[in-house]
Amino acid sequence: MTRILIAEDDLEIAYLERDYLEMQGYQVDVLHDGGLVESQLQKEDYQLLILDVMLPNKTGYDICRDVRDQVDFPILMVTSKQETMDVVRGLGLGADDYISKPFDPMELVARVKAHLSRYQRFHKPVNKEELTVGNLTIYLENWKVEKDGKEIKLPNREFELLVYLAKHPNRVFSKEHLFEAIWGYDYVGDSATVTVHVNRLRDKLGADLIETVWGAGYRLTV
């Protein structure tokens, strides 16, 4: 059974999220203290984390930053803040999606289903194909990336973006094209999300991996 962890200090919202997700057949655990999230993630095998930004003892931002390189499953951040910089900050720390309060519980369920579907699809062995880009080896079968033989953990969207660019080397794609290809039309956001994820890939895999073609977009040069 798919297991989800919710970290939310508003009891009414937390239990509403839990009830709707349990009605869809998911097993859900709830925490109200940000300081307990990391230890809980080590105790159980989760497939998705719903993370409120404003938690006691440790904020959602700090939790996302600290656990993102340890887990590869989707992280959805929930907050009452709606400013653009809050969204960019959450995505920059590795969150896969962002939803603002108040929200329709069925929208949350739809987001959860979409992210779990992507996660499970990428973790299901379909072939043994590998992509090699310079000193990088991308293993499509088990969603693994190695740089100079050392594994580099990438969350969902970063891996999908890297694979898409690696499958089309030396080709320039606009931010809008990449956003539609990786995030899809139904994602609540804009093409600025692409820039955030490109920068994260550069930080992890090398600043010269993805080239910015001014006025046109990005390309992975081989």
Short mmCIF file of C-alpha atoms in Angstrom, two decimals, residues 33 41 44 48 54 60 93 111 122 136-137 142 150 155-156 170-171 181 186 189 195 199:
data_model
loop_
_atom_site.label_atom_id
_atom_site.label_comp_id
_atom_site.label_asym_id
_atom_site.label_seq_id
_atom_site.Cartn_x
_atom_site.Cartn_y
_atom_site.Cartn_z
CA ASP A 33 5.83 18.94 14.82
CA LEU A 41 11.06 9.34 7.42
CA GLU A 44 8.95 4.05 7.62
CA LEU A 48 5.20 10.98 -0.79
CA MET A 54 5.01 26.94 8.90
CA GLY A 60 8.94 23.06 5.99
CA LEU A 93 14.88 23.62 -2.17
CA ARG A 111 -1.95 16.40 -7.30
CA PHE A 122 9.96 6.06 -13.30
CA LEU A 136 27.55 11.39 -16.33
CA THR A 137 25.79 8.05 -16.63
CA ASN A 142 16.32 2.53 -11.76
CA LYS A 150 29.54 8.46 -7.71
CA PRO A 155 14.26 14.25 -7.18
CA ASN A 156 11.54 13.53 -9.71
CA ASN A 170 22.74 19.91 -28.60
CA ARG A 171 19.14 20.97 -29.21
CA ALA A 181 7.03 18.63 -21.63
CA ASP A 186 -2.30 21.00 -15.59
CA GLY A 189 3.03 27.34 -12.09
CA THR A 195 15.03 27.98 -14.43
CA ASN A 199 20.08 25.81 -11.63
#
